[in-house]
Coordinates of C-alpha atoms in Angstrom, one line a residue:
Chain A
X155 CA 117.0 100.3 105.2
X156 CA 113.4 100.7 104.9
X157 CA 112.5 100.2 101.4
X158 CA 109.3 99.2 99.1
X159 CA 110.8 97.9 95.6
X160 CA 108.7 98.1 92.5
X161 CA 110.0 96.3 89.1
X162 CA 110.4 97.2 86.4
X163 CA 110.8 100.7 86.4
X164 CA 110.1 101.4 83.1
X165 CA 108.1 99.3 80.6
X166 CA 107.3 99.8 76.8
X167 CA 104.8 97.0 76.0
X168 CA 101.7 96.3 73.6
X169 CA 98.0 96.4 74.1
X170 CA 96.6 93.0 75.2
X171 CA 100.0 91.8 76.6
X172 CA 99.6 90.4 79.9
X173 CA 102.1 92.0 82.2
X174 CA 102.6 92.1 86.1
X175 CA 104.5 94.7 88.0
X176 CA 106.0 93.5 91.7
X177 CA 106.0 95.5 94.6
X178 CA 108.1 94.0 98.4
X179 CA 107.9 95.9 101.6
X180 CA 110.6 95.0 104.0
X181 CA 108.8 96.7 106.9
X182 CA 106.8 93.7 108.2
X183 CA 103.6 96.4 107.1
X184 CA 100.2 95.1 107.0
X185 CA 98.8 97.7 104.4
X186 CA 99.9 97.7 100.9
X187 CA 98.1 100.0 97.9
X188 CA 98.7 100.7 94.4
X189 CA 98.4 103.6 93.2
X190 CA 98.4 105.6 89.7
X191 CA 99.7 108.7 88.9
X192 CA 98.4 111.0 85.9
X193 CA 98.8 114.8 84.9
X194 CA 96.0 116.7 86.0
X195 CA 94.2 113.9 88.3
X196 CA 96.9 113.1 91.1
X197 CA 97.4 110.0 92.5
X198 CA 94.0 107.5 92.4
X199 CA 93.9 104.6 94.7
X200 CA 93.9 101.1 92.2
X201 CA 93.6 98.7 95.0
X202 CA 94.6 97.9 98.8
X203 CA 95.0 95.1 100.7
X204 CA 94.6 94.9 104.5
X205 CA 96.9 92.1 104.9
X206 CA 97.2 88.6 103.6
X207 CA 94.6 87.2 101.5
X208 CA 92.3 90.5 102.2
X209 CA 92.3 92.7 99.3
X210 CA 89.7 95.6 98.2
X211 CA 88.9 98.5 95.4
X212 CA 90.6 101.3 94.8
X213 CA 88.8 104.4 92.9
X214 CA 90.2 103.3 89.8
X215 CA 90.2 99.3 89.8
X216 CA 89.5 99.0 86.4
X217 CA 91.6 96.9 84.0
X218 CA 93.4 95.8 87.1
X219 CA 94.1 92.7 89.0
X220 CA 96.1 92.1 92.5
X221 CA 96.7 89.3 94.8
X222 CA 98.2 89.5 98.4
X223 CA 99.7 85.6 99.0
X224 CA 102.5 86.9 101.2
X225 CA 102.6 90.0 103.4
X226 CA 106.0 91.4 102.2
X227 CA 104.7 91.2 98.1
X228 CA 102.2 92.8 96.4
X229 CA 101.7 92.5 92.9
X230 CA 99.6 94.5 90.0
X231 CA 98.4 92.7 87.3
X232 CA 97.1 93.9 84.1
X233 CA 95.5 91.1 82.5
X234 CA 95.2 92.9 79.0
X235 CA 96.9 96.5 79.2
X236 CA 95.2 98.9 77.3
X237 CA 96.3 102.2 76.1
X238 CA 94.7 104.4 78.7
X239 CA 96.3 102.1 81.7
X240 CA 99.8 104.3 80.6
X241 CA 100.5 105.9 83.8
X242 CA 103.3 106.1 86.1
X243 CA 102.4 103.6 89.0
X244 CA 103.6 103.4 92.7
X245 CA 103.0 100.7 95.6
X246 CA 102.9 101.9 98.9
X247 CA 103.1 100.1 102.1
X248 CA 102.1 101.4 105.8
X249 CA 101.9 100.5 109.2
X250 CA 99.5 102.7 110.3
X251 CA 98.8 106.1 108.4
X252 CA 101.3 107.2 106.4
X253 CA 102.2 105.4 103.2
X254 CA 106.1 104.7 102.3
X255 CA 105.8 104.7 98.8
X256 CA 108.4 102.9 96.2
X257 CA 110.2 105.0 93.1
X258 CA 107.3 104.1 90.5
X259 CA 107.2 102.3 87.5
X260 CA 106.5 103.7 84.0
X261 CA 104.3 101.6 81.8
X262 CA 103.6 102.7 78.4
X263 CA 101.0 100.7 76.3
X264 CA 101.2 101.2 72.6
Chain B
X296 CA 85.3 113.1 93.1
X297 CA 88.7 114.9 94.5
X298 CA 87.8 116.2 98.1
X299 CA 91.1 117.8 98.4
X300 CA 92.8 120.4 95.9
X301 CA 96.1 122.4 96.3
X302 CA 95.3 126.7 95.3
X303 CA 98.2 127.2 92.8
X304 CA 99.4 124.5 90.7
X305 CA 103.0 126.5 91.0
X306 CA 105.3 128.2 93.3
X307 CA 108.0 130.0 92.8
X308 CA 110.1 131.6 95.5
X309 CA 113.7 133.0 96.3
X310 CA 116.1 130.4 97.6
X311 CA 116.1 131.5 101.7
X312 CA 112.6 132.8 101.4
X313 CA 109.8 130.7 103.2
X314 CA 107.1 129.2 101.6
X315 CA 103.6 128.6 102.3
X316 CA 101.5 125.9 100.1
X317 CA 98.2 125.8 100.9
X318 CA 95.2 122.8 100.7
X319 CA 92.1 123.0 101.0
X320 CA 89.8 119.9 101.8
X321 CA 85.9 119.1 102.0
X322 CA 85.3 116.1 104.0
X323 CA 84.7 118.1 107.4
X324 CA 84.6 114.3 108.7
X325 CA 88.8 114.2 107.8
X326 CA 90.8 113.5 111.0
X327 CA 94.2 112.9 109.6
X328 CA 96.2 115.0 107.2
X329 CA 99.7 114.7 105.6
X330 CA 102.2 116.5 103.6
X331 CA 104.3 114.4 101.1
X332 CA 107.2 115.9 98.5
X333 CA 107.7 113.9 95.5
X334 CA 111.1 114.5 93.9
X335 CA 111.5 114.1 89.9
X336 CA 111.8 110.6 89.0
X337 CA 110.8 109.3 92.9
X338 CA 107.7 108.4 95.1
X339 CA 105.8 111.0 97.2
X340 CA 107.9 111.0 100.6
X341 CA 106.4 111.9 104.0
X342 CA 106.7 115.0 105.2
X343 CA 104.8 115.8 108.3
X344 CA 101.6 114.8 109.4
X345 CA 98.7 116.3 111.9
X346 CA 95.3 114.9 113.6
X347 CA 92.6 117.2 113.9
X348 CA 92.8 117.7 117.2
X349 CA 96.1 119.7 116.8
X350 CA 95.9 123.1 114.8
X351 CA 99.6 123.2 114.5
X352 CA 102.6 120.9 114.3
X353 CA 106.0 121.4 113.7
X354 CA 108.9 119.5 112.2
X355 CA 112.4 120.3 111.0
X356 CA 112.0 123.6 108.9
X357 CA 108.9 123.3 107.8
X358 CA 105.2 123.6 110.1
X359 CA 101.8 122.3 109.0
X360 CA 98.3 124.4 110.0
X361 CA 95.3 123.2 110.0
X362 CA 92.1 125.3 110.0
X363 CA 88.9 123.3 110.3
X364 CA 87.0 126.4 110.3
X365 CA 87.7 127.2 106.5
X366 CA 89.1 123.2 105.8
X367 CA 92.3 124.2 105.2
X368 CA 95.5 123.3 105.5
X369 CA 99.1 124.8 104.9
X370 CA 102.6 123.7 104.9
X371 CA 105.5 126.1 105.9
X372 CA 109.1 125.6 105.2
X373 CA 111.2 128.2 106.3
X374 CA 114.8 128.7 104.8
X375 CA 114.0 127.2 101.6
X376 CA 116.6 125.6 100.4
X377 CA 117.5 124.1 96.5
X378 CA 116.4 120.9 97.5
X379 CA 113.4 121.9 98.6
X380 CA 112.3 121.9 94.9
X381 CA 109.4 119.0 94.2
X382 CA 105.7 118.3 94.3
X383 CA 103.9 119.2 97.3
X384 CA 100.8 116.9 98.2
X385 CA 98.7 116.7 100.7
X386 CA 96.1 113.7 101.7
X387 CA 93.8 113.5 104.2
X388 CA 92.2 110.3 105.8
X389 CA 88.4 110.2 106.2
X390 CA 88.5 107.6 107.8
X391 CA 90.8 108.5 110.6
X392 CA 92.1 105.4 112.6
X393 CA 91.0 102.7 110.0
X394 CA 93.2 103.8 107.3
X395 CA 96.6 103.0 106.3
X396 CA 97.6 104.0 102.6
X397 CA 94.2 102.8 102.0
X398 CA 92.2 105.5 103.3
X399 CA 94.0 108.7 101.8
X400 CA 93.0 111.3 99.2
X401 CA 95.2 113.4 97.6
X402 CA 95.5 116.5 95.9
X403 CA 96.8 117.2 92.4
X404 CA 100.2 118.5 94.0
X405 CA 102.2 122.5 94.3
X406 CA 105.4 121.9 92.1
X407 CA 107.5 124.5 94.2
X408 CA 110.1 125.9 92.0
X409 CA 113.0 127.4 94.0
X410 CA 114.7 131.0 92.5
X411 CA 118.5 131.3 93.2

């Protein structure tokens, strides 16, 4: 089954706590995004990555770190979460167009 | 800034009714448009998509329009049915071909409420 897995799904954690969310694709896709969702505002592009080792700017890349060592994972790191990076957060993957996106994960940083 | 909007932040309609959520975009340079539903508690899924080449397409139950004309774009799904009931987005690509996930902008979504 085609899937893109994001863990944790939920995470309660402090400001300045490093903390990485995962994201794997199992659909051999070359494009892989991050994305944030907020009330109001939509979903904002974080970052994307092109394929391995190519990675670019979102609109909101801010506060936000990703690498892209392996096609199938690609991870979102917050190097020091802050209280305005709570947000529900979702990876996508696609082969050409249109995104398959994973079930989210909920951060929350007190 | 958000190049694509959604007209009514809600939509209520009678379960077997159709319903028509509407988009309208800015970026006359758009060549690619989706529809995605988003469940509670899920990711946005795809829906149906359309070039703009095509002014109509059609998928199971539902039908997306596109007017470049006025920059807008509608989805229909006929029969609506409980589970019909989620955010609506839709995202266009301004980049056409060059895109992925990467090139899309999205709305701020229609939560469609269905009436029994």
């Amino acid at each position: 089954e085609a899937q893109v897995t994001q863990n944790p799904r939920y995470l309660i954690t402090v400001t300045g706590k490093k903390l990485t969310v995962t994201c794997s694709q199992n659909m051999n896709h070359e494009y892989m995004s991050w994305y944030r969702q907020d009330p109001g505002l939509g979903l904002r592009q974080i970052y994307y990555s092109m394929n391995v080792e190519v990675t670019d700017k979102g609109d909101v890349p801010e506060g936000y770190k990703v690498s892209r060592k392996e096609k199938r994972n690609f991870p979102l790191i917050l190097e020091s979460p802050s209280p305005n990076q709570t947000s529900l957060y979702f990876c996508a993957s696609s082969l050409s167009w249109a995104g398959h996106f994973g079930d989210g994960t909920r951060l929350s940083i007190l | 800034g958000e190049s694509v909007g959604l007209h009514l932040p809600t939509l209520s309609v009678q379960e077997g009714d159709n319903s028509i959520i509407n988009c309208a975009y800015s970026n006359s340079a758009s060549d690619y448009f989706i529809w995605y539903k988003q469940e509670s508690g899920k990711g946005p899924q795809f829906i149906i998509d359309i070039r703009s080449n095509m002014d109509k397409r059609q998928g199971q139950r539902v039908t997306v329009l596109l007017n470049k004309t006025v920059k807008h774009l509608s989805l229909q799904i006929a029969a609506t049915q409980p589970g019909d009931s989620a955010v609506y987005f839709c995202a266009e690509n301004p980049w056409g071909s060059g895109g992925g996930a990467d090139g899309l902008t999205f709305g701020k979504g229609t939560h469609l409420i269905i009436q029994p």
